[in-house]
mmCIF file of C-alpha atoms in Angstrom:
data_model
loop_
_atom_site.group_PDB
_atom_site.id
_atom_site.type_symbol
_atom_site.label_atom_id
_atom_site.label_comp_id
_atom_site.label_asym_id
_atom_site.label_seq_id
_atom_site.Cartn_x
_atom_site.Cartn_y
_atom_site.Cartn_z
ATOM 1 C CA MET O 1120 6.445 15.576 -2.353
ATOM 2 C CA ARG O 1121 6.443 14.341 -5.710
ATOM 3 C CA ARG O 1122 5.174 17.742 -7.177
ATOM 4 C CA HIS O 1123 7.923 19.668 -5.460
ATOM 5 C CA THR O 1124 10.643 17.001 -6.531
ATOM 6 C CA ARG O 1125 9.450 17.105 -9.931
ATOM 7 C CA ARG O 1126 9.525 20.985 -9.963
ATOM 8 C CA VAL O 1127 13.165 21.175 -8.543
ATOM 9 C CA TYR O 1128 14.372 18.630 -11.011
ATOM 10 C CA ASN O 1129 12.867 20.000 -13.988
ATOM 11 C CA LEU O 1130 14.415 23.406 -13.097
ATOM 12 C CA CYS O 1131 17.708 21.873 -12.407
ATOM 13 C CA TYR O 1132 17.557 19.816 -15.518
ATOM 14 C CA ARG O 1133 16.350 22.584 -17.749
ATOM 15 C CA PHE O 1134 19.351 24.640 -16.420
ATOM 16 C CA THR O 1135 22.165 22.182 -16.382
ATOM 17 C CA GLY O 1136 21.025 19.656 -19.314
ATOM 18 C CA ASN O 1137 22.663 16.864 -17.335
ATOM 19 C CA ALA O 1138 20.591 14.138 -15.457
ATOM 20 C CA ALA O 1139 23.084 12.869 -12.669
ATOM 21 C CA SER O 1140 24.050 16.661 -12.044
ATOM 22 C CA SER O 1141 20.102 17.324 -11.727
ATOM 23 C CA GLU O 1142 19.569 14.473 -9.308
ATOM 24 C CA ASP O 1143 22.507 15.880 -6.990
ATOM 25 C CA LEU O 1144 21.537 19.201 -7.126
ATOM 26 C CA SER O 1145 17.665 18.245 -6.284
ATOM 27 C CA GLN O 1146 18.917 16.355 -3.485
ATOM 28 C CA GLU O 1147 20.888 19.261 -2.447
ATOM 29 C CA VAL O 1148 18.132 21.532 -2.647
ATOM 30 C CA PHE O 1149 15.927 19.392 -0.387
ATOM 31 C CA LEU O 1150 18.598 19.299 2.323
ATOM 32 C CA ARG O 1151 19.084 22.960 2.261
ATOM 33 C CA ILE O 1152 15.323 23.332 2.514
ATOM 34 C CA TYR O 1153 15.374 20.748 5.224
ATOM 35 C CA ARG O 1154 18.038 22.295 7.275
ATOM 36 C CA THR O 1155 16.393 26.110 6.733
ATOM 37 C CA LEU O 1156 12.757 25.280 6.943
ATOM 38 C CA PRO O 1157 12.409 26.893 10.269
ATOM 39 C CA SER O 1158 13.471 30.370 8.832
ATOM 40 C CA TYR O 1159 10.806 30.009 6.370
ATOM 41 C CA ARG O 1160 8.056 32.672 6.757
ATOM 42 C CA PRO O 1161 5.005 32.095 4.757
ATOM 43 C CA GLU O 1162 4.183 35.909 4.644
ATOM 44 C CA GLN O 1163 7.605 36.346 2.488
ATOM 45 C CA GLY O 1164 6.114 33.975 -0.236
ATOM 46 C CA ALA O 1165 4.361 31.001 -1.152
ATOM 47 C CA PHE O 1166 6.425 27.811 -0.656
ATOM 48 C CA PRO O 1167 6.761 26.992 -4.314
ATOM 49 C CA THR O 1168 8.427 30.513 -4.887
ATOM 50 C CA TRP O 1169 10.723 29.970 -2.004
ATOM 51 C CA LEU O 1170 11.873 26.355 -3.035
ATOM 52 C CA THR O 1171 12.217 27.953 -6.699
ATOM 53 C CA SER O 1172 14.581 30.655 -5.074
ATOM 54 C CA VAL O 1173 16.535 27.973 -3.082
ATOM 55 C CA THR O 1174 16.951 25.901 -6.337
ATOM 56 C CA ARG O 1175 17.835 29.045 -8.263
ATOM 57 C CA ASN O 1176 20.452 29.876 -5.964
ATOM 58 C CA LEU O 1177 22.283 26.490 -5.687
ATOM 59 C CA LEU O 1178 22.260 26.401 -9.659
ATOM 60 C CA VAL O 1179 24.067 29.850 -9.519
ATOM 61 C CA ASP O 1180 26.558 28.244 -7.180
ATOM 62 C CA HIS O 1181 26.709 25.101 -9.341
ATOM 63 C CA TYR O 1182 27.221 27.245 -12.467
ATOM 64 C CA ARG O 1183 30.120 28.956 -10.744
ATOM 65 C CA ARG O 1184 31.567 26.288 -9.548
ATOM 66 C CA THR O 1185 31.430 24.265 -13.003
ATOM 67 C CA ARG O 1186 32.583 27.114 -14.989
ATOM 68 C CA ARG O 1187 36.415 26.338 -15.214
ATOM 69 C CA ASP O 1188 35.314 22.789 -16.245
ATOM 70 C CA ARG O 1189 32.963 24.078 -19.036
ATOM 71 C CA LEU O 1190 35.529 26.538 -20.669
ATOM 72 C CA THR O 1191 38.280 23.523 -20.804
ATOM 73 C CA ASP O 1192 35.708 21.264 -22.085
ATOM 74 C CA SER O 1193 34.698 23.214 -25.142
ATOM 75 C CA ILE O 1194 33.583 20.316 -27.021
ATOM 76 C CA GLU O 1195 30.590 20.060 -24.737
ATOM 77 C CA ASP O 1196 29.277 23.407 -25.866
ATOM 78 C CA ALA O 1197 30.180 23.358 -29.300
ATOM 79 C CA MET O 1198 28.517 19.869 -29.822
ATOM 80 C CA PRO O 1199 25.702 19.440 -27.188
ATOM 81 C CA GLN O 1200 24.174 16.619 -29.275
ATOM 82 C CA LEU O 1201 27.163 14.462 -28.371
ATOM 83 C CA GLU O 1202 26.366 15.103 -24.605
ATOM 84 C CA GLU O 1203 23.015 14.011 -25.173
ATOM 85 C CA LYS O 1204 23.944 10.942 -26.549
ATOM 86 C CA HIS O 1205 26.819 9.660 -24.603
ATOM 87 C CA SER O 1206 25.923 10.787 -21.254
ATOM 88 C CA PRO O 1207 25.890 7.525 -19.032
ATOM 89 C CA ALA O 1208 22.593 8.954 -17.295
ATOM 90 C CA ARG O 1209 20.744 9.358 -20.319
ATOM 91 C CA THR O 1210 19.489 5.820 -20.756
ATOM 92 C CA PRO O 1211 17.520 5.053 -23.992
ATOM 93 C CA ASP O 1212 14.235 4.907 -21.853
ATOM 94 C CA ARG O 1213 14.626 8.440 -20.592
ATOM 95 C CA LEU O 1214 15.896 9.502 -24.305
ATOM 96 C CA ALA O 1215 12.603 7.898 -25.569
ATOM 97 C CA GLN O 1216 10.512 9.843 -22.702
ATOM 98 C CA ALA O 1217 12.177 13.189 -23.509
ATOM 99 C CA SER O 1218 9.949 14.292 -26.865
ATOM 100 C CA GLU O 1219 11.641 15.736 -29.761
ATOM 101 C CA LEU O 1220 10.775 19.058 -28.616
ATOM 102 C CA SER O 1221 12.052 18.820 -25.320
ATOM 103 C CA ALA O 1222 15.306 17.678 -26.557
ATOM 104 C CA GLN O 1223 15.549 20.701 -28.964
ATOM 105 C CA LEU O 1224 14.713 22.898 -26.385
ATOM 106 C CA GLN O 1225 17.330 21.621 -23.921
ATOM 107 C CA ARG O 1226 20.175 22.207 -26.680
ATOM 108 C CA GLY O 1227 18.736 25.721 -27.449
ATOM 109 C CA LEU O 1228 18.780 26.348 -23.666
ATOM 110 C CA ALA O 1229 22.449 25.385 -23.405
ATOM 111 C CA ARG O 1230 23.375 28.003 -25.919
ATOM 112 C CA LEU O 1231 21.891 30.870 -23.935
ATOM 113 C CA SER O 1232 23.602 32.888 -21.066
ATOM 114 C CA PRO O 1233 22.635 31.795 -17.586
ATOM 115 C CA GLU O 1234 21.015 34.978 -16.808
ATOM 116 C CA LEU O 1235 18.507 34.615 -20.025
ATOM 117 C CA ARG O 1236 18.315 30.973 -19.425
ATOM 118 C CA GLU O 1237 17.040 30.922 -15.693
ATOM 119 C CA ALA O 1238 14.627 33.858 -16.939
ATOM 120 C CA VAL O 1239 13.143 31.757 -19.767
ATOM 121 C CA ILE O 1240 13.077 28.658 -17.935
ATOM 122 C CA LEU O 1241 11.305 30.099 -14.790
ATOM 123 C CA ARG O 1242 8.718 32.028 -16.850
ATOM 124 C CA ASP O 1243 7.891 29.472 -19.826
ATOM 125 C CA LEU O 1244 8.850 26.165 -18.542
ATOM 126 C CA GLN O 1245 8.283 26.452 -14.730
ATOM 127 C CA GLY O 1246 4.956 28.703 -15.535
ATOM 128 C CA LEU O 1247 5.885 31.415 -12.812
ATOM 129 C CA ASP O 1248 4.504 34.927 -13.386
ATOM 130 C CA TYR O 1249 6.558 38.024 -13.405
ATOM 131 C CA ALA O 1250 6.409 38.992 -9.850
ATOM 132 C CA GLU O 1251 7.376 35.341 -8.782
ATOM 133 C CA VAL O 1252 10.405 35.610 -11.240
ATOM 134 C CA GLN O 1253 11.389 38.934 -9.682
ATOM 135 C CA LYS O 1254 11.335 37.321 -6.275
ATOM 136 C CA VAL O 1255 13.553 34.357 -7.096
ATOM 137 C CA LEU O 1256 16.067 36.526 -9.223
ATOM 138 C CA GLN O 1257 15.812 39.382 -6.645
ATOM 139 C CA VAL O 1258 16.148 41.825 -9.643
ATOM 140 C CA PRO O 1259 13.833 44.702 -10.753
ATOM 141 C CA GLU O 1260 10.779 43.818 -12.661
ATOM 142 C CA GLY O 1261 12.066 45.608 -15.600
ATOM 143 C CA THR O 1262 15.071 43.529 -15.664
ATOM 144 C CA VAL O 1263 12.986 40.667 -15.471
ATOM 145 C CA LYS O 1264 10.882 41.504 -18.503
ATOM 146 C CA SER O 1265 13.882 42.463 -20.378
ATOM 147 C CA ARG O 1266 15.683 39.124 -19.859
ATOM 148 C CA ILE O 1267 12.599 36.814 -20.453
ATOM 149 C CA ASN O 1268 12.254 38.933 -23.743
ATOM 150 C CA ARG O 1269 15.880 38.796 -24.889
ATOM 151 C CA GLY O 1270 16.010 35.225 -23.707
ATOM 152 C CA ARG O 1271 12.968 34.188 -25.942
ATOM 153 C CA ILE O 1272 14.444 36.197 -29.125
ATOM 154 C CA GLU O 1273 17.735 34.778 -28.721
ATOM 155 C CA LEU O 1274 16.453 31.157 -28.022
ATOM 156 C CA ALA O 1275 14.312 31.377 -31.461
ATOM 157 C CA ARG O 1276 17.295 32.334 -33.148
ATOM 158 C CA VAL O 1277 19.620 29.921 -31.929
ATOM 159 C CA LEU O 1278 17.140 27.229 -32.708
ATOM 160 C CA GLU O 1279 16.915 28.345 -36.047
ATOM 161 C CA GLU O 1280 20.798 28.510 -36.482
ATOM 162 C CA MET O 1281 20.701 24.850 -35.438
ATOM 163 C CA GLY O 1282 18.174 23.998 -38.189
ATOM 164 C CA LEU O 1283 15.673 23.380 -35.465
ATOM 165 C CA ARG O 1284 12.136 25.033 -35.792
ATOM 166 C CA PRO O 1285 9.960 24.783 -32.752
ATOM 167 C CA ALA O 1286 6.892 24.517 -35.290
ATOM 168 C CA MET H 256 3.832 56.425 -33.463
ATOM 169 C CA ASP H 257 7.154 55.931 -35.616
ATOM 170 C CA TRP H 258 7.904 52.214 -34.874
ATOM 171 C CA ASN H 259 11.140 50.381 -35.952
ATOM 172 C CA CYS H 260 12.658 46.816 -35.683
ATOM 173 C CA THR H 261 14.490 47.690 -32.465
ATOM 174 C CA LEU H 262 11.136 48.654 -30.846
ATOM 175 C CA THR H 263 9.620 45.477 -32.073
ATOM 176 C CA GLU H 264 12.455 43.485 -30.457
ATOM 177 C CA GLU H 265 12.072 45.342 -27.228
ATOM 178 C CA ARG H 266 8.367 44.931 -26.783
ATOM 179 C CA LEU H 267 8.039 41.599 -28.250
ATOM 180 C CA SER H 268 6.861 39.613 -25.330
ATOM 181 C CA ASP H 269 4.676 42.640 -23.971
ATOM 182 C CA TYR H 270 2.915 42.382 -27.485
ATOM 183 C CA LEU H 271 2.293 38.566 -27.163
ATOM 184 C CA GLU H 272 1.168 38.716 -23.695
ATOM 185 C CA GLY H 273 -1.122 41.729 -24.695
ATOM 186 C CA SER H 274 0.228 44.228 -22.398
ATOM 187 C CA LEU H 275 1.002 47.152 -24.830
ATOM 188 C CA LEU H 276 -0.936 50.057 -24.815
ATOM 189 C CA PRO H 277 -3.885 50.027 -27.723
ATOM 190 C CA GLY H 278 -1.573 52.662 -29.625
ATOM 191 C CA GLU H 279 1.566 50.696 -29.128
ATOM 192 C CA ALA H 280 -0.283 47.730 -30.389
ATOM 193 C CA ALA H 281 -1.618 49.198 -33.473
ATOM 194 C CA ALA H 282 1.836 50.498 -34.330
ATOM 195 C CA PHE H 283 3.470 47.050 -33.535
ATOM 196 C CA SER H 284 1.126 45.434 -35.957
ATOM 197 C CA ALA H 285 1.347 48.028 -38.555
ATOM 198 C CA HIS H 286 5.378 47.612 -38.433
ATOM 199 C CA ALA H 287 5.429 43.884 -38.307
ATOM 200 C CA SER H 288 3.250 43.255 -41.091
ATOM 201 C CA GLY H 289 5.228 45.460 -43.338
ATOM 202 C CA CYS H 290 8.977 44.096 -42.157
ATOM 203 C CA VAL H 291 9.833 40.601 -43.260
ATOM 204 C CA GLN H 292 12.404 39.948 -40.500
ATOM 205 C CA CYS H 293 9.937 41.326 -37.844
ATOM 206 C CA THR H 294 6.970 39.136 -39.145
ATOM 207 C CA GLN H 295 9.170 36.173 -39.159
ATOM 208 C CA LEU H 296 10.611 36.813 -35.718
ATOM 209 C CA VAL H 297 7.514 37.265 -34.154
ATOM 210 C CA ALA H 298 5.968 34.154 -35.652
ATOM 211 C CA GLN H 299 9.145 32.299 -34.235
ATOM 212 C CA VAL H 300 8.971 33.585 -30.793
ATOM 213 C CA LYS H 301 5.112 33.198 -30.636
ATOM 214 C CA MET H 302 5.432 29.673 -31.445
ATOM 215 C CA LEU H 303 8.431 28.984 -29.266
ATOM 216 C CA VAL H 304 6.514 30.635 -26.079
ATOM 217 C CA SER H 305 3.630 28.558 -27.002
ATOM 218 C CA ARG H 306 5.449 25.263 -27.265
ATOM 219 C CA MET H 307 7.609 25.946 -24.191
ATOM 220 C CA GLN H 308 4.363 26.538 -22.075
ATOM 221 C CA GLN H 309 2.754 23.347 -23.197
ATOM 222 C CA ALA H 310 5.942 21.233 -23.125
ATOM 223 C CA PRO H 311 5.506 18.243 -20.529
ATOM 224 C CA PRO H 312 7.700 18.212 -17.493
ATOM 225 C CA VAL H 313 10.711 16.065 -17.570
ATOM 226 C CA GLU H 314 10.314 12.766 -15.707
ATOM 227 C CA GLU H 315 12.415 12.635 -12.563
ATOM 228 C CA PRO H 316 14.042 9.464 -11.674
ATOM 229 C CA ARG H 317 11.818 7.096 -9.702
ATOM 230 C CA HIS H 318 14.359 6.844 -6.904
ATOM 231 C CA LEU H 319 14.859 10.400 -6.701
ATOM 232 C CA ALA H 320 12.260 11.027 -3.826
ATOM 233 C CA GLY H 321 13.529 7.850 -1.733
ATOM 234 C CA ARG H 322 17.129 9.379 -2.128
ATOM 235 C CA ILE H 323 16.069 12.800 -1.105
ATOM 236 C CA LEU H 324 14.012 11.287 1.957
ATOM 237 C CA ASP H 325 17.111 9.064 2.915
ATOM 238 C CA ALA H 326 19.181 12.286 2.813
ATOM 239 C CA THR H 327 16.909 14.590 4.976
ATOM 240 C CA LEU H 328 15.105 12.023 7.438
ATOM 241 C CA GLY H 329 17.805 9.189 7.253
ATOM 242 C CA PRO H 330 17.458 5.769 6.034
ATOM 243 C CA ARG H 331 13.950 4.613 6.339
ATOM 244 C CA GLU H 332 12.621 1.219 6.470
ATOM 245 C CA ARG H 333 11.921 0.428 2.804
ATOM 246 C CA GLU H 334 8.546 -0.634 1.952
ATOM 247 C CA HIS H 335 9.672 -1.787 -1.078
ATOM 248 C CA SER H 336 13.235 -2.929 -0.223
ATOM 249 C CA GLY H 337 13.036 -5.857 -2.723
ATOM 250 C CA SER H 338 12.677 -5.831 -6.348
ATOM 251 C CA GLY H 339 10.284 -8.076 -8.614
ATOM 252 C CA MET H 340 9.536 -11.258 -6.843
ATOM 253 C CA PHE H 341 10.983 -10.862 -3.448
ATOM 254 C CA ALA H 342 9.270 -7.609 -2.905
ATOM 255 C CA TRP H 343 6.603 -9.527 -0.976
ATOM 256 C CA LEU H 344 9.301 -10.885 1.771
ATOM 257 C CA PRO H 345 9.132 -8.077 4.431
ATOM 258 C CA SER H 346 5.589 -8.299 4.729
ATOM 259 C CA ILE H 347 5.963 -11.889 6.212
ATOM 260 C CA TRP H 348 7.705 -10.149 9.102
ATOM 261 C CA GLN H 349 4.862 -8.321 10.251
ATOM 262 C CA PRO H 350 3.460 -9.674 13.676
ATOM 263 C CA ARG H 351 -0.255 -10.918 12.192
ATOM 264 C CA PHE H 352 1.741 -13.119 9.459
ATOM 265 C CA ALA H 353 4.418 -14.209 11.714
ATOM 266 C CA MET H 354 1.856 -15.449 14.231
ATOM 267 C CA GLY H 355 -0.174 -17.269 11.541
ATOM 268 C CA LEU H 356 2.714 -18.742 10.048
ATOM 269 C CA VAL H 357 3.940 -20.134 13.257
ATOM 270 C CA THR H 358 0.724 -21.575 14.077
ATOM 271 C CA VAL H 359 0.426 -23.241 11.006
ATOM 272 C CA ALA H 360 4.068 -24.678 11.123
ATOM 273 C CA ALA H 361 3.178 -26.090 14.644
ATOM 274 C CA SER H 362 0.132 -27.456 13.419
ATOM 275 C CA ILE H 363 2.163 -29.347 10.619
ATOM 276 C CA LEU H 364 4.643 -30.448 12.991
ATOM 277 C CA ILE H 365 2.108 -31.957 15.264
ATOM 278 C CA ILE H 366 0.273 -33.786 12.454
ATOM 279 C CA PHE H 367 3.612 -35.169 11.345
ATOM 280 C CA HIS H 368 4.556 -36.316 14.728
ATOM 281 C CA ALA H 369 1.162 -37.658 15.123
ATOM 282 C CA SER H 370 1.183 -39.672 11.772
ATOM 283 C CA ALA H 371 4.980 -40.433 12.002
ATOM 284 C CA THR H 372 5.674 -41.671 15.596
ATOM 285 C CA ALA H 373 6.226 -45.319 14.200
ATOM 286 C CA GLY H 374 7.128 -44.881 10.958
ATOM 287 C CA GLY H 375 10.636 -43.181 10.791
ATOM 288 C CA LYS H 376 11.629 -41.823 7.545
ATOM 289 C CA THR H 377 9.048 -44.059 5.708
ATOM 290 C CA ALA H 378 6.240 -42.518 7.681
ATOM 291 C CA LEU H 379 7.061 -39.187 5.420
ATOM 292 C CA ASN H 380 5.987 -41.013 2.460
ATOM 293 C CA PRO H 381 2.637 -39.624 1.256
ATOM 294 C CA VAL H 382 1.215 -43.271 0.861
ATOM 295 C CA ASN H 383 2.206 -44.291 4.414
ATOM 296 C CA MET H 384 0.655 -40.942 5.751
ATOM 297 C CA PHE H 385 -2.585 -41.713 3.907
ATOM 298 C CA ARG H 386 -2.582 -45.287 5.307
ATOM 299 C CA ALA H 387 -2.139 -43.989 8.812
ATOM 300 C CA ALA H 388 -4.596 -41.254 8.793
ATOM 301 C CA ASN H 389 -6.935 -43.952 7.013
ATOM 302 C CA ARG H 390 -6.240 -46.185 10.243
ATOM 303 C CA GLN H 391 -6.749 -43.357 12.482
ATOM 304 C CA VAL H 392 -10.067 -42.540 11.002
ATOM 305 C CA HIS H 393 -11.220 -46.242 11.095
ATOM 306 C CA LEU H 394 -10.175 -46.456 14.913
ATOM 307 C CA ALA H 395 -11.993 -43.419 15.629
ATOM 308 C CA TYR H 396 -14.773 -44.927 13.948
ATOM 309 C CA ALA H 397 -14.713 -47.940 15.934
ATOM 310 C CA HIS H 398 -14.242 -46.571 19.187
ATOM 311 C CA GLY H 399 -17.400 -44.332 18.461
ATOM 312 C CA ALA H 400 -19.350 -47.318 17.300
ATOM 313 C CA LYS H 401 -18.123 -49.412 20.409
ATOM 314 C CA PHE H 402 -19.328 -46.347 22.877
ATOM 315 C CA VAL H 403 -22.805 -46.030 21.257
ATOM 316 C CA ASN H 404 -23.398 -49.667 21.634
ATOM 317 C CA GLY H 405 -22.496 -49.529 25.460
ATOM 318 C CA LEU H 406 -24.413 -46.529 26.025
ATOM 319 C CA ARG H 407 -27.448 -48.263 24.430
ATOM 320 C CA VAL H 408 -26.979 -51.399 26.537
ATOM 321 C CA VAL H 409 -26.618 -49.340 29.574
ATOM 322 C CA TYR H 410 -30.058 -47.565 28.730
ATOM 323 C CA GLU H 411 -31.699 -50.739 28.141
ATOM 324 C CA ILE H 412 -30.348 -52.402 31.297
ATOM 325 C CA GLN H 413 -31.802 -49.277 33.146
ATOM 326 C CA SER H 414 -34.995 -49.017 31.426
ATOM 327 C CA ARG H 415 -35.696 -52.924 32.576
ATOM 328 C CA LEU H 416 -34.649 -52.150 35.935
ATOM 329 C CA THR H 417 -36.665 -49.111 36.443
ATOM 330 C CA SER H 418 -39.735 -51.035 35.112
ATOM 331 C CA GLN H 419 -39.020 -54.140 36.987
ATOM 332 C CA PRO H 420 -39.877 -53.349 40.483
ATOM 333 C CA GLU H 421 -43.468 -52.600 39.452
ATOM 334 C CA THR H 422 -43.908 -55.856 37.841
ATOM 335 C CA MET H 423 -42.055 -58.076 40.450
ATOM 336 C CA SER H 424 -44.245 -56.354 43.556
ATOM 337 C CA GLU H 425 -47.367 -57.886 42.187
ATOM 338 C CA PRO H 426 -46.498 -61.521 42.625
ATOM 339 C CA ILE H 427 -44.644 -60.812 45.709
ATOM 340 C CA SER H 428 -47.833 -59.455 47.201
ATOM 341 C CA GLU H 429 -49.851 -62.491 46.183
ATOM 342 C CA PRO H 430 -48.406 -64.733 49.099
ATOM 343 C CA ALA H 431 -49.475 -62.265 51.438
ATOM 344 C CA ARG H 432 -52.849 -62.221 50.286
ATOM 345 C CA ALA H 433 -52.956 -65.895 49.807
ATOM 346 C CA PRO H 434 -54.465 -67.178 53.583
ATOM 347 C CA ASN H 435 -57.506 -64.933 52.409
ATOM 348 C CA ALA H 436 -57.744 -65.717 48.961
ATOM 349 C CA GLU H 437 -59.545 -68.893 49.356
ATOM 350 C CA PRO H 438 -62.934 -67.879 49.691
ATOM 351 C CA ARG H 439 -64.767 -69.152 52.624
ATOM 352 C CA PRO H 440 -68.165 -70.810 51.996
ATOM 353 C CA GLY H 441 -70.997 -68.249 51.649
ATOM 354 C CA GLN H 442 -68.835 -65.314 50.982
ATOM 355 C CA PRO H 443 -68.211 -63.888 47.312
ATOM 356 C CA ALA H 444 -65.098 -65.420 45.622
ATOM 357 C CA GLN H 445 -63.674 -62.046 44.919
ATOM 358 C CA PRO H 446 -64.308 -59.307 46.970
ATOM 359 C CA PRO H 447 -64.214 -55.658 45.401
ATOM 360 C CA ALA H 448 -60.899 -53.767 45.483
ATOM 361 C CA SER H 449 -62.377 -51.234 48.031
ATOM 362 C CA GLU H 450 -63.208 -54.061 50.509
ATOM 363 C CA GLN H 451 -59.583 -55.398 50.209
ATOM 364 C CA ARG H 452 -57.937 -52.122 50.709
ATOM 365 C CA GLN H 453 -60.130 -51.991 54.037
ATOM 366 C CA LYS H 454 -59.236 -55.538 55.140
ATOM 367 C CA SER H 455 -55.531 -54.862 54.380
ATOM 368 C CA GLN H 456 -55.688 -51.838 56.487
ATOM 369 C CA SER H 457 -57.387 -53.704 59.310
ATOM 370 C CA ILE H 458 -54.830 -56.604 59.128
ATOM 371 C CA PRO H 459 -51.629 -54.844 59.883
ATOM 372 C CA HIS H 460 -49.342 -57.750 60.064
ATOM 373 C CA SER H 461 -50.134 -58.778 56.351
ATOM 374 C CA GLY H 462 -49.389 -55.330 55.247
ATOM 375 C CA ARG H 463 -46.015 -54.836 57.139
ATOM 376 C CA ARG H 464 -44.924 -58.266 55.675
ATOM 377 C CA HIS H 465 -45.926 -57.179 52.050
ATOM 378 C CA THR H 466 -43.915 -53.559 52.795
ATOM 379 C CA HIS H 467 -40.845 -55.523 54.206
ATOM 380 C CA GLY H 468 -40.828 -57.891 51.229
ATOM 381 C CA ALA H 469 -41.011 -54.885 48.469
ATOM 382 C CA SER H 470 -38.099 -53.042 50.322
ATOM 383 C CA GLU H 471 -35.913 -55.732 50.276
ATOM 384 C CA LEU H 472 -36.708 -56.450 46.690
ATOM 385 C CA ALA H 473 -36.253 -52.613 45.829
ATOM 386 C CA ALA H 474 -32.801 -52.587 47.494
ATOM 387 C CA LEU H 475 -31.884 -55.670 45.625
ATOM 388 C CA SER H 476 -32.896 -54.156 42.557
ATOM 389 C CA ILE H 477 -31.027 -51.034 43.272
ATOM 390 C CA ILE H 478 -27.863 -52.911 43.962
ATOM 391 C CA SER H 479 -28.059 -55.052 41.134
ATOM 392 C CA ARG H 480 -29.091 -52.010 38.908
ATOM 393 C CA GLU H 481 -25.899 -50.216 40.239
ATOM 394 C CA ASP H 482 -23.636 -53.475 39.819
ATOM 395 C CA LEU H 483 -24.799 -53.969 36.278
ATOM 396 C CA THR H 484 -24.522 -50.146 35.496
ATOM 397 C CA ASN H 485 -21.045 -50.212 36.954
ATOM 398 C CA GLY H 486 -20.367 -53.379 35.099
ATOM 399 C CA ALA H 487 -21.507 -51.890 31.870
ATOM 400 C CA ILE H 488 -19.717 -48.917 32.003
ATOM 401 C CA ARG H 489 -16.581 -50.721 32.921
ATOM 402 C CA SER H 490 -17.204 -52.950 29.966
ATOM 403 C CA ILE H 491 -17.639 -49.691 27.596
ATOM 404 C CA LEU H 492 -14.404 -47.993 29.456
#
C-alpha cells in the first residue's frame, strides 16, 4: 500500500509541483482504482503499470481543468521559486527533506510541456521502461522515444537557462 | 556516415542507452568529440539522466495512506487516534484490559470498605489505614494463636483419655482378685500368671464382675471424653 501510495504521489508531485494538489490527486487515483478494480485484467499488464496509467489519465484531466487558472496566473510560471517558497503545503520540514537537486528538477520540469514532462517523469523518475511508458501514454514507441529524448534535452537547457546545473 | 548536430540531438538518448548500431555510435562519437555545442549537450543530458535516475523519491505525507483508506474503505477505527501521550487510551477498552481494571477497582473498593467501615472520612487517611490494617493483622494473629492453643488442649485431653482406661482397669481388677489374693497356708504366695488365667476362667462370677466394672468405666470415660472434648471445642469457638 505504502509503495503504491508513494509511487502515485511522486508522479503527481513531479507533474504538478504542488503538494496539496498531489494529495488530492493521489486520493482520487485510489478511489478510481477501488471502483474500477473488478475491471482490471492482469493479462493486460502489471498492476503498477495500470496504476500509473490511471494516475496519468487523472493528471491529464487535472492539467486540462487547471489550464485556465495557470494562464491567468502567469506569475506562477514566471517565478516558480516563489511558488516553492510560499505554498502553504510546503512546510519547512518538507523543504528540508527535499534535496536541492529535487527542487531544481521540479522547477525545470514545470517549464516543460505536459507531453515531454510526463514522458521524462515516467522514464527517468518513475523508472518505467519504454514498453511500459508506451502502455501508459498509449502512443507509438517511436513517439515515446522521441518525447523522452526531447524532454531530456529541453530540461537540460531549461536548467542551464535557470543557472542550475545538475552537476 | 555523415553526422551532424541535428542527428546528435535526435539520437542522443539512443546513444546514452547504447541502442545505436556500431556504425552510428562511432559517427556520433566522432561528431560529438569535434563539436563544442554537442559535447556540452551530451555531457549535460548524460549527467541529468544519471541524477534523475538516482534521485530519491519525494516523501509523501504520513496521513496520506490513512486518508486514502478512509476515502476508499470508509472511516476506520483508528489504531492511533490519539496523539502523543493519549495514544495509549484506546487500548484500555480492549476486553482483557477492561476486565483487569474492573477487578483491580473492585479489590481496592473492598479493601477501602473493610478498612474504613468505622472511620468515615478519617479512615481514608493513610495513617489510619495503616493502623486499621495493623490491628487486623494482630487480631488475626491472636485468633490463630488461640485456635492453636485450643487444639493443643483438645489433643492433650484426648491423649490422656485414650491412655486412662488401660491404667484404670488395673486397680479396678484388684478387688475382684482380692478374696483370692491372700495366700492360703501351704500355697505359694503368688501363683504364676498362667494359673491365675486358668482360675479366672474357672471362676466365672469374678470374671463377669470385672467385665462389668470395666465397661462402666469405659462408658464413663467415653462420656467424660465427649463432654471434655465438646467443652474444649466450645471454649475454642
